[in-house]
Short mmCIF file of C-alpha atoms in Angstrom, two decimals:
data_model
loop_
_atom_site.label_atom_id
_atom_site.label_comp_id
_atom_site.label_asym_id
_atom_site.label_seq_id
_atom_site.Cartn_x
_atom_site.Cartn_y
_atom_site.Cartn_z
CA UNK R 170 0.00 0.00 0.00
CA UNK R 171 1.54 3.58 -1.15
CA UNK R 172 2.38 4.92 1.87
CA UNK R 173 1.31 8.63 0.93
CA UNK R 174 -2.89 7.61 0.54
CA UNK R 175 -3.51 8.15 3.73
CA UNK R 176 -2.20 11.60 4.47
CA UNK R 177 -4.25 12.30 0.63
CA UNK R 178 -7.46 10.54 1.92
CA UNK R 179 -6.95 12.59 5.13
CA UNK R 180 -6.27 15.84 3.03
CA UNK R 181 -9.80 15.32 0.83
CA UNK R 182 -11.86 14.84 4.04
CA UNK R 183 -10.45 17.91 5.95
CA UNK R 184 -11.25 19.42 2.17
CA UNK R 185 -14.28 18.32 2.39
CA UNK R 186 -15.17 19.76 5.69
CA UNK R 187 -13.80 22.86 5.50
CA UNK R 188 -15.73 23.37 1.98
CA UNK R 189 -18.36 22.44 3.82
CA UNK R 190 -18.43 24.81 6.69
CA UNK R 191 -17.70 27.75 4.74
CA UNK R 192 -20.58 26.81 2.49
CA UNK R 193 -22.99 26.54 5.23
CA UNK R 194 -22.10 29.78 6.83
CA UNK R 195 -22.53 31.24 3.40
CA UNK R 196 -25.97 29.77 3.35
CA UNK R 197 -26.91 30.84 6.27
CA UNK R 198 -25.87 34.48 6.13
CA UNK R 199 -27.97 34.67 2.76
CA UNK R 200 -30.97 33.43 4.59
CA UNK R 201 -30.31 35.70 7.59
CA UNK R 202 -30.21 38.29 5.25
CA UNK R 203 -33.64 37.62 3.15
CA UNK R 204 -35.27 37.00 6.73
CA UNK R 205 -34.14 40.93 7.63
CA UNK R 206 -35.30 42.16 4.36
CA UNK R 207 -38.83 40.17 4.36
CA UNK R 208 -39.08 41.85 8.39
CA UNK R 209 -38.03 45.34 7.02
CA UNK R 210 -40.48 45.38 4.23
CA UNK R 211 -43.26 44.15 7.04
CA UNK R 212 -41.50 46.32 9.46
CA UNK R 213 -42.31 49.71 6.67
CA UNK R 214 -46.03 48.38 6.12
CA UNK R 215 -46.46 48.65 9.47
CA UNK R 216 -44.48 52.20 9.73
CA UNK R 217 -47.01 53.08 7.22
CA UNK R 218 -50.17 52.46 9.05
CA UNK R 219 -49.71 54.08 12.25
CA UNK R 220 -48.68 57.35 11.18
CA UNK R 221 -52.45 58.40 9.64
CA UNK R 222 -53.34 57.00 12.85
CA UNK R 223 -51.29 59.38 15.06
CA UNK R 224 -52.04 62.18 12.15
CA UNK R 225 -55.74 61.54 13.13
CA UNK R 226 -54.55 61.83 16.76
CA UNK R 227 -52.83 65.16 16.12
CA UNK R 228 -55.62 66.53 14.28
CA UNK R 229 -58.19 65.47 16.92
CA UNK R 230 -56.34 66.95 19.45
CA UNK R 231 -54.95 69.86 17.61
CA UNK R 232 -58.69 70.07 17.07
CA UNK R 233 -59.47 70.30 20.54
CA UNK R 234 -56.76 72.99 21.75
CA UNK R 235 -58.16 75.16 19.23
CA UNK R 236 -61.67 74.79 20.21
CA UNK R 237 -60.28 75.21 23.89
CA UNK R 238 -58.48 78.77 22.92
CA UNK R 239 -61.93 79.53 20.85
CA UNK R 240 -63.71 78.60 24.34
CA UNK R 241 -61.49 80.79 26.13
CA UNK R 242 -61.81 83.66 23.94
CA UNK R 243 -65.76 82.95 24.36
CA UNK R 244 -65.56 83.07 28.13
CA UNK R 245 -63.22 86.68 28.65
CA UNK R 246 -65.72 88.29 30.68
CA UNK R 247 -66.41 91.54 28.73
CA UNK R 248 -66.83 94.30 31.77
CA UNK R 249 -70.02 96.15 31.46
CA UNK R 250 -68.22 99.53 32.39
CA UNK R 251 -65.76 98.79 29.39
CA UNK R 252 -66.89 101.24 26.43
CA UNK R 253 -64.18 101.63 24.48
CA UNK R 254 -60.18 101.40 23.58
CA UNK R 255 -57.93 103.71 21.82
CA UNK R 256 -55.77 102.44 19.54
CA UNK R 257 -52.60 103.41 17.71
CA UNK R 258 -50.20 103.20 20.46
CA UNK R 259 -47.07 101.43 19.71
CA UNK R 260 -45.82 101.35 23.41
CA UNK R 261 -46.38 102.47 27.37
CA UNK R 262 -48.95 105.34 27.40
CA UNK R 263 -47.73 106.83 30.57
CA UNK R 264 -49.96 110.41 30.13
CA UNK R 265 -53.53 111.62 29.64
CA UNK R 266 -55.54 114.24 29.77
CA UNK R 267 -59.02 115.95 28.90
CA UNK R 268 -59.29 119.16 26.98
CA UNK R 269 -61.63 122.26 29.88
CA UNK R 270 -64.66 121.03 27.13
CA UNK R 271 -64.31 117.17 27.27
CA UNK R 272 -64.26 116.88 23.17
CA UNK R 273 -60.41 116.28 23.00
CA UNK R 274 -58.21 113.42 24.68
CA UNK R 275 -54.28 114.00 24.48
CA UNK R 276 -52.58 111.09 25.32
CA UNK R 277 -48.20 110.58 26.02
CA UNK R 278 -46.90 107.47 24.58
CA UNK R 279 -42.98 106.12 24.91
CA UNK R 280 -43.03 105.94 20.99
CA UNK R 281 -42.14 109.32 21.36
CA UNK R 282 -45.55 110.70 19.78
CA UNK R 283 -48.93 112.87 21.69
CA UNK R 284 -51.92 111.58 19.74
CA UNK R 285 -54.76 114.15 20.45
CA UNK R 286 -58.43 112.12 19.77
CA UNK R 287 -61.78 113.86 19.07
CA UNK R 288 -64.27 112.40 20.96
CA UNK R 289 -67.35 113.08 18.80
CA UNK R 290 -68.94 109.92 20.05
CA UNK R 291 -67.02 108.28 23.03
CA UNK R 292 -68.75 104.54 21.95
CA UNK R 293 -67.21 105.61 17.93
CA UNK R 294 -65.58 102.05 16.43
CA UNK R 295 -62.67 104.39 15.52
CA UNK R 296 -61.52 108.01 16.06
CA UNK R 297 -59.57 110.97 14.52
CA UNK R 298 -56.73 111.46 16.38
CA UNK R 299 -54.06 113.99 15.15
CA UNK R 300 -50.04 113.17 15.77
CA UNK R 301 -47.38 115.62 17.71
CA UNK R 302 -44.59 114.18 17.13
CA UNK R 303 -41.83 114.87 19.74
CA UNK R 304 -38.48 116.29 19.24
CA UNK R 305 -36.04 114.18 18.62
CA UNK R 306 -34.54 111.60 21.54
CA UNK R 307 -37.77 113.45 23.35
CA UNK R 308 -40.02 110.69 25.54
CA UNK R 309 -43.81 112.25 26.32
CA UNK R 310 -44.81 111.78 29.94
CA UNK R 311 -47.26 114.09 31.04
CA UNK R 312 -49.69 116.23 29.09
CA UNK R 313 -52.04 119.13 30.05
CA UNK R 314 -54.57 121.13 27.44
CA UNK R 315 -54.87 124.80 28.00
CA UNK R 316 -58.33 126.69 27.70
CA UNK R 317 -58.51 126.90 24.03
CA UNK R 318 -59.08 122.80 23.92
CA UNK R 319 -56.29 122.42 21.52
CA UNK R 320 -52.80 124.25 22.24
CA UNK R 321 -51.22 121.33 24.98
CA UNK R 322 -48.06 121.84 27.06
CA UNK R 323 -45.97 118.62 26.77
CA UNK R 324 -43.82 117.16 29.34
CA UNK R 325 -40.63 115.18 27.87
CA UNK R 326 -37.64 112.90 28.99
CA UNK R 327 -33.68 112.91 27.70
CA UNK R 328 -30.56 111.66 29.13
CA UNK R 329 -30.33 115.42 29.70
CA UNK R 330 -33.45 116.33 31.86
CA UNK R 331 -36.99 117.44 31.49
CA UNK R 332 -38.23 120.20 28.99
CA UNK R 333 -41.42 121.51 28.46
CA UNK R 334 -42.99 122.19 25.23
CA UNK R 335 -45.84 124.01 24.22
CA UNK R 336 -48.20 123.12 20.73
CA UNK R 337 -50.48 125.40 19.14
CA UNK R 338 -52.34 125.36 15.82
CA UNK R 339 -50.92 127.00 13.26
CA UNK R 340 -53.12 129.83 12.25
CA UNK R 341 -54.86 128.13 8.74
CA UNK R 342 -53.79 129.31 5.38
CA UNK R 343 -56.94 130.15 3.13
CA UNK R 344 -57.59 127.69 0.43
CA UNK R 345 -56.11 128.56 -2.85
CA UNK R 346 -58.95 128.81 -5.88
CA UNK R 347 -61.71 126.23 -5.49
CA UNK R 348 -59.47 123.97 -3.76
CA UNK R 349 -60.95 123.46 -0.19
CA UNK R 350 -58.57 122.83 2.58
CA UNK R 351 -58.40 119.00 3.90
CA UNK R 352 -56.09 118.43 6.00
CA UNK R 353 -56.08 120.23 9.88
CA UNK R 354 -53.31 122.38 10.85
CA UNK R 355 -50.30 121.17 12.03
CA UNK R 356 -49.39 122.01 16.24
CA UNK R 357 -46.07 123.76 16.08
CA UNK R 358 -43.92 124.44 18.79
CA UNK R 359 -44.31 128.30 20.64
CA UNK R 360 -42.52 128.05 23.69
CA UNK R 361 -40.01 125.67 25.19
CA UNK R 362 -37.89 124.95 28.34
CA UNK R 363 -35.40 122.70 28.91
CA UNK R 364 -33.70 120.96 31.89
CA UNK R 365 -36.87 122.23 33.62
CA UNK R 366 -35.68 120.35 36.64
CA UNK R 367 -32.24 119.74 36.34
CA UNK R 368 -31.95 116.39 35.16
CA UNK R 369 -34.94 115.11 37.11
CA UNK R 370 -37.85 113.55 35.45
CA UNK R 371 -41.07 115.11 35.49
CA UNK R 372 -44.05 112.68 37.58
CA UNK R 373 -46.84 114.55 36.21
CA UNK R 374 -48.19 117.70 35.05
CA UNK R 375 -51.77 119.66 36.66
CA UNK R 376 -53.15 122.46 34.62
CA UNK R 377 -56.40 124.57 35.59
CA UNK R 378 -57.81 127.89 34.51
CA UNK R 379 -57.70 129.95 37.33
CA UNK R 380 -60.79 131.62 38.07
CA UNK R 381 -60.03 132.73 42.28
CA UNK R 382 -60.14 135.75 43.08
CA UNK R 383 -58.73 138.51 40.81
CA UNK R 384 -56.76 135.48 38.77
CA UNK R 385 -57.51 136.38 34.66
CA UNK R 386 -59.09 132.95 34.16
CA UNK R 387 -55.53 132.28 31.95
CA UNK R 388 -54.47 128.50 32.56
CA UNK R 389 -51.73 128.17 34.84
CA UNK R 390 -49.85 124.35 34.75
CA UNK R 391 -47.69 122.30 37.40
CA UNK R 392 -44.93 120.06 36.56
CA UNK R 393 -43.83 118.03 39.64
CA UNK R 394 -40.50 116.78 39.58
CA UNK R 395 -39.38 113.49 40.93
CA UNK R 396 -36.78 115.64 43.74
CA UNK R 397 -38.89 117.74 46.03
CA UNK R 398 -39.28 121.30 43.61
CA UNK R 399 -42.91 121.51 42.03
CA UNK R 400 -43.07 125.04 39.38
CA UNK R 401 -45.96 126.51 38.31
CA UNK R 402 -46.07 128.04 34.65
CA UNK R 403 -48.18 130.73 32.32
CA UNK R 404 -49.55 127.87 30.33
CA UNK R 405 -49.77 130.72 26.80
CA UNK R 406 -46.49 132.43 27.52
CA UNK R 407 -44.35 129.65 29.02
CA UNK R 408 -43.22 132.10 31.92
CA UNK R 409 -41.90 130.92 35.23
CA UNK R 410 -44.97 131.95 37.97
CA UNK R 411 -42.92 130.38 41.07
CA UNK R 412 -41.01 127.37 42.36
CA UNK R 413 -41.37 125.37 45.27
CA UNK R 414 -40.09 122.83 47.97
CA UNK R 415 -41.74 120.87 49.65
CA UNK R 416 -38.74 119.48 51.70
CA UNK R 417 -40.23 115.93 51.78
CA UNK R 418 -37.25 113.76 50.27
CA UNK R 419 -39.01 112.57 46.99
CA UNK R 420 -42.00 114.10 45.76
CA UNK R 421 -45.25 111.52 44.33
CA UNK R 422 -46.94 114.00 42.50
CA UNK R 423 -48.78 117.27 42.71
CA UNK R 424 -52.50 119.05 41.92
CA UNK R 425 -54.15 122.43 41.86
CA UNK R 426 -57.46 123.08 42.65
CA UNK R 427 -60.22 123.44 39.67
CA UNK R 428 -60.46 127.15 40.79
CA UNK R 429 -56.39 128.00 40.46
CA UNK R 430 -56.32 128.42 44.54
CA UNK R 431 -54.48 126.19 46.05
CA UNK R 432 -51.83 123.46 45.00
CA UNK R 433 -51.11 120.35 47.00
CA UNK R 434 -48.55 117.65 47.27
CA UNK R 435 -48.21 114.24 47.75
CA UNK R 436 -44.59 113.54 49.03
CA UNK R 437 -42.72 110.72 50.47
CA UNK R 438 -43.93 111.83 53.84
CA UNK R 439 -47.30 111.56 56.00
CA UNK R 440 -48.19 115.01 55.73
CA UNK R 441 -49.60 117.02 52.88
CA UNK R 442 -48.20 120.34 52.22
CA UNK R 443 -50.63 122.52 50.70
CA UNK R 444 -49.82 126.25 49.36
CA UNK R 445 -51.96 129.21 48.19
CA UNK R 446 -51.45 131.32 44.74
CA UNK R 447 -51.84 134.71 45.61
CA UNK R 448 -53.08 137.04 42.58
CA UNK R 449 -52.28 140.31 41.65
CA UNK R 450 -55.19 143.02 40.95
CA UNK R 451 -53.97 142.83 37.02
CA UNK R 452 -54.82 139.09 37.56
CA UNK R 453 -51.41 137.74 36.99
CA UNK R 454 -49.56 135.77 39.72
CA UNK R 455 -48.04 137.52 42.66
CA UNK R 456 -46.63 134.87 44.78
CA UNK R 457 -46.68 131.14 46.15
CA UNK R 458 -47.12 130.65 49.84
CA UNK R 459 -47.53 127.98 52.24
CA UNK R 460 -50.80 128.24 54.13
CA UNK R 461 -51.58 125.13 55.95
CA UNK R 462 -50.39 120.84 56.17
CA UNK R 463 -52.94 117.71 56.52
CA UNK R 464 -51.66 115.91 59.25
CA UNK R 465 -53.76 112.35 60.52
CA UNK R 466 -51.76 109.99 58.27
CA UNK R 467 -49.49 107.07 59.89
CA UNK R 468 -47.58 106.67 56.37
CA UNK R 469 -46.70 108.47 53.42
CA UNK R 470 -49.77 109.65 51.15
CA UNK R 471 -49.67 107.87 47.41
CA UNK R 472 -51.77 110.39 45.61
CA UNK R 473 -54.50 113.36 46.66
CA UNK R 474 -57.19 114.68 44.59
CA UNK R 475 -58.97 117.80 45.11
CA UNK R 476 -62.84 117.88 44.56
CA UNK R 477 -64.96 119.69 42.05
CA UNK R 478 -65.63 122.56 44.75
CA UNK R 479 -61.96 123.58 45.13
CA UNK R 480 -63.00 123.32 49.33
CA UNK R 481 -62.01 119.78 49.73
CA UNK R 482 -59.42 117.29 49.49
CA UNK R 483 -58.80 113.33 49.26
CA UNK R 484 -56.00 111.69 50.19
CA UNK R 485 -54.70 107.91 49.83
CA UNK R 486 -52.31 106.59 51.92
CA UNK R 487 -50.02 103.51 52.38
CA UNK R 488 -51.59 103.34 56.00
CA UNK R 489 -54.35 101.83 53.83
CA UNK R 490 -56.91 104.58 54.66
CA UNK R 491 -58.42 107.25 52.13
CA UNK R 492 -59.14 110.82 53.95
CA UNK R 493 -61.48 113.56 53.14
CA UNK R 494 -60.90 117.06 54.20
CA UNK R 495 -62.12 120.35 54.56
CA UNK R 496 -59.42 122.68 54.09
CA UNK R 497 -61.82 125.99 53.15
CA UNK R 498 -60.27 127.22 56.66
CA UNK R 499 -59.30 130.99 58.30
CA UNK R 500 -55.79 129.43 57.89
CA UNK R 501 -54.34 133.13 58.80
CA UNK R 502 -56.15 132.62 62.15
CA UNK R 503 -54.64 129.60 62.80
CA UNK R 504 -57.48 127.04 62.19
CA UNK R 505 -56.52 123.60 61.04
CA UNK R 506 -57.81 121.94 57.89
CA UNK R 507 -60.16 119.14 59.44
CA UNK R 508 -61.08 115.38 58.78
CA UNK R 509 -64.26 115.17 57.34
CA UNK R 510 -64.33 111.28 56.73
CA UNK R 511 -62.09 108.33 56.79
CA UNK R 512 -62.34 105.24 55.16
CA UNK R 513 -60.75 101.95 54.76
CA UNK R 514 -59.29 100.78 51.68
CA UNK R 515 -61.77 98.39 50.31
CA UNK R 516 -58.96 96.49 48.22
CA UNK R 517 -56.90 93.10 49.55
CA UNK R 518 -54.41 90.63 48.29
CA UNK R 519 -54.85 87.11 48.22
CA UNK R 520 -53.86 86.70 52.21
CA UNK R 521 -56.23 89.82 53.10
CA UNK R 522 -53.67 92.36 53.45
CA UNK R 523 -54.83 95.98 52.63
CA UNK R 524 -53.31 97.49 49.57
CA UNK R 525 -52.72 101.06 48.54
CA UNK R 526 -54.00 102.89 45.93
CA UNK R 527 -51.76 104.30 43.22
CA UNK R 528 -53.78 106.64 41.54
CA UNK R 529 -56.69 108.92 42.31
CA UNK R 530 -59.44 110.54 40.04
CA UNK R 531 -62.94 112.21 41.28
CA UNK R 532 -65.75 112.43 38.74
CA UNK R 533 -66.32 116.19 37.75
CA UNK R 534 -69.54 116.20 39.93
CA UNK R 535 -67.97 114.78 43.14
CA UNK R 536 -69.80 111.71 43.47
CA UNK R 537 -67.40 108.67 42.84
CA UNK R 538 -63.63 108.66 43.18
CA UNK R 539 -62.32 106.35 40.51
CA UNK R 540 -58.88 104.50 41.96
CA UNK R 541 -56.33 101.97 41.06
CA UNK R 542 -53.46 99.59 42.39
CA UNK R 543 -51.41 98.07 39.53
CA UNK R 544 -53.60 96.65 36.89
CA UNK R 545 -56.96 97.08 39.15
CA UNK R 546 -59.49 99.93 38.63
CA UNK R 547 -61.85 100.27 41.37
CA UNK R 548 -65.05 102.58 41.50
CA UNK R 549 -66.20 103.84 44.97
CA UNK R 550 -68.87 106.19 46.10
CA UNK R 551 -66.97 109.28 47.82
CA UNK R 552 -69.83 109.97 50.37
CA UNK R 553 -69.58 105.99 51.68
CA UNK R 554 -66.48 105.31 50.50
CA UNK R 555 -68.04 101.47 49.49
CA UNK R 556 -67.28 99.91 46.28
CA UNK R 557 -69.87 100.87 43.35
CA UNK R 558 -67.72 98.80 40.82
CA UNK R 559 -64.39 96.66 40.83
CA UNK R 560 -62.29 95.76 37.06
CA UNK R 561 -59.69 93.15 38.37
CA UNK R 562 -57.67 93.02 35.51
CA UNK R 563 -58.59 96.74 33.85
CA UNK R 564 -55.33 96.60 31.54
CA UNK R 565 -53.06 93.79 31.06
CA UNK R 566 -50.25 95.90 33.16
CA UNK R 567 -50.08 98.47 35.60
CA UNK R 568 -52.39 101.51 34.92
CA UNK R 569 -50.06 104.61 34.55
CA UNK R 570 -52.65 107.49 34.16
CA UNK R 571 -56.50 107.90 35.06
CA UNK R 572 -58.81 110.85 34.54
CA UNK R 573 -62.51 111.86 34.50
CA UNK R 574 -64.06 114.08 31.67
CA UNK R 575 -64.79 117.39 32.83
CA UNK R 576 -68.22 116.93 31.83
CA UNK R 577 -70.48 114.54 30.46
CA UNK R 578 -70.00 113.14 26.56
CA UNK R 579 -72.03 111.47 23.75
CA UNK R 580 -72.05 107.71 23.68
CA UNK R 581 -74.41 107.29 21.18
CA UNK R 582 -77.64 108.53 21.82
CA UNK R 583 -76.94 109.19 25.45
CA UNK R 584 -74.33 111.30 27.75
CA UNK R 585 -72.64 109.68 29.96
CA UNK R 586 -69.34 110.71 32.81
CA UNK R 587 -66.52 108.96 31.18
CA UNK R 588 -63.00 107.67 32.99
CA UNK R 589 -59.78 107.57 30.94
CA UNK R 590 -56.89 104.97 31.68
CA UNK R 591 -53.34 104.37 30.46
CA UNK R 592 -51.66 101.57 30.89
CA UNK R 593 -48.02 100.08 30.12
CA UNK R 594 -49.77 97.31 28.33
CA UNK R 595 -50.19 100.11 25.50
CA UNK R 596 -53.66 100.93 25.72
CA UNK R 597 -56.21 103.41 26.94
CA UNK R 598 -59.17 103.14 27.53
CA UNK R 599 -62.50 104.74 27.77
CA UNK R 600 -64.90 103.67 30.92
CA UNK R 601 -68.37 104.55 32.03
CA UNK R 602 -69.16 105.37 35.20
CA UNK R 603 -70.80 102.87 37.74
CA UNK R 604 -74.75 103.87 39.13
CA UNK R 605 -74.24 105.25 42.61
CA UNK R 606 -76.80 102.34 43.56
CA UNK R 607 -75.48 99.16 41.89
CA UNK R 608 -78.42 97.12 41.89
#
């Protein structure tokens, strides 16, 4: 026997075997592989199905959240004192005020622009409104009309300081030919003053026609700076009437009365300062002087009002306690102004402490006092001092400016008192007033 078959027999079996194993591993890998395509095609089917299914989903529910918003929208509660909004505002409205005759509303926006409305019809779907258009770098924050319903004094704020401006109508050109003249005059600028108080803002502006006394009946204006110096101004000439301090660290604002008498201040203190204008026998003013302080507070006063009668005033306080007085007193024999009424603050937070108010406004025949703390506007009769009406969320940010019509406009077919606010939240807006008797 050849001695070399052997190791060839061995040779063609370990052949064999090898060929073999690599040839089943081959196999199986291909039918691996057609077992992962046939599950990947099954696997996509399936991919394909549930998607319309969670497309339905989406839309159902997509369907839902839109009815929801729709339901929402439905269930704003619309307050019944709401007449009317303003619009054209492109930022905070942080000024308003009435024209002496109600028909005009000037209104301060940040946008750097005093829109002046007619009121023809205070429940109108939309209004003329005419645009002063500040100075340049010049921010509007206080306005006040003088007596001819259209010339305004404007308040502004720089990196500088304060200035005052003053806009009148430009006397009208007569129409050329046929041609009849559209468009209204344009305000332009007839007095100005800047760094009125130094580089302090301005809080607000108070103008009045003064009527006491021997005064002319010429409209005499208050800008109240943010230090402790309050100057009052010849609204038509721009001159300087008098200056001054009221010594009480920071100033809150300031007010005449509707008969140019007296002026009063709200300051960082307890006490109210309040000063007399004395007039010349020309009518022009002679001098500024101190005549008498409201002292029953506990904490510093927020915001005072006078009333239509030029005899009284209200005062808010953080003690959480509005105050009416009588301060038609023989001051110059030494007889205090005296405390009429006092009344709680009917306004809470959610754990019942007693908030302040902010702002003050009294309705131009002394029956409600219109007030507000942030974003809430609050109605309250100012013989009771109980709430006639409550707006919880009057804006959609803090109210910055309130004020009653000096008399009573057309809403329609009717007249009605009307209350102005401006808010942050770049509105203002146009309120009725509450019955005294809320049923």
């Amino acid at each position: 026997m050849d001695p070399l078959l052997p190791i060839i027999l061995l040779s063609v079996v370990l052949g064999a075997v090898i060929a073999f194993l690599i040839f089943g591993n081959y196999f199986r890998k291909q039918k691996s592989e057609v077992e992962s395509l046939a599950k990947a095609e099954v696997h996509k089917l399936n991919e394909k199905k549930p998607p319309k299914q969670s497309q339905s989903v989406s839309r159902k529910s997509q369907s839902r959240h839109h009815s929801h918003s729709a339901d929402k929208e439905q269930n704003k509660k619309h307050h019944p004192l709401d007449l009317n909004t303003l619009k054209g505002h492109s930022d905070a409205v942080g000024g308003l005020c009435f024209s002496f005759d109600g028909r005009n509303l000037a209104t301060a926006c940040a946008d750097g622009v005093v829109r002046v409305f007619k009121l023809d019809d205070a429940s109108s779907k939309s209004f003329k409104f005419l645009r002063i258009n500040m100075p340049t770098g010049g921010n509007p924050t206080a306005v006040a009309f003088l007596d001819d319903g259209s010339s305004i004094v404007v308040a502004t704020q720089t990196l500088s300081g304060s200035s005052l401006y003053m806009f009148g109508e430009e006397k009208a050109k007569p129409p050329s030919g046929n041609q009849q003249q559209q468009k209204l005059p344009v305000p332009e600028i007839k007095w100005e003053h800047h760094k009125v108080h130094d580089k302090l803002a301005i809080l607000n502006l108070f103008g009045t026609n003064a009527s006491y006394g021997t005064a002319d009946g010429s409209t005499i204006v208050a800008s109240c700076s943010e230090g402790t110096d309050i100057k009052l101004w010849h609204g038509r000439t721009g001159k300087l009437l008098g200056t001054i301090d009221t010594n009480q660290l920071r100033n809150h604002m300031a007010a005449i009365s509707p008969n140019g008498r007296f002026i009063a201040a709200a300051a960082f203190t307890a006490d109210v300062k309040v000063w007399e204008i004395i007039y010349s026998k020309d009518g022009s003013v002679k001098e500024i002087v101190k005549v008498m302080q409201l002292k029953g507070h506990k904490s510093a006063v927020t915001w005072l009002c006078f009333a239509p009668n030029s005899e009284q005033v209200i005062t808010a306080s953080k003690d959480g306690t509005l105050k009416l007085w009588n301060i038609n007193v023989r001051y110059h024999l030494d007889e205090d102004p005296k405390i009429l009424k006092a009344f709680p603050i009917p306004l809470h937070d959610s754990s019942g402490v007693t908030l302040h108010y902010d702002r003050l406004s009294i309705s131009p025949d002394g029956r409600i006092l219109a007030a507000t703390h942030g974003s809430t506007l609050q109605w309250l009769s100012a013989d009771t001092g109980k709430v006639l009406d409550s707006a919880d969320q009057a804006h959609d940010d803090d109210i910055t400016c309130i004020a009653w019509a000096p008399n009573a406009i057309s809403t329609g077919n009717t007249q009605a008192l009307i209350l102005a606010s401006a808010s942050v939240d770049k509105k203002v807006k146009l309120w009725l007033a509450p019955p005294l008797h809320p049923s």
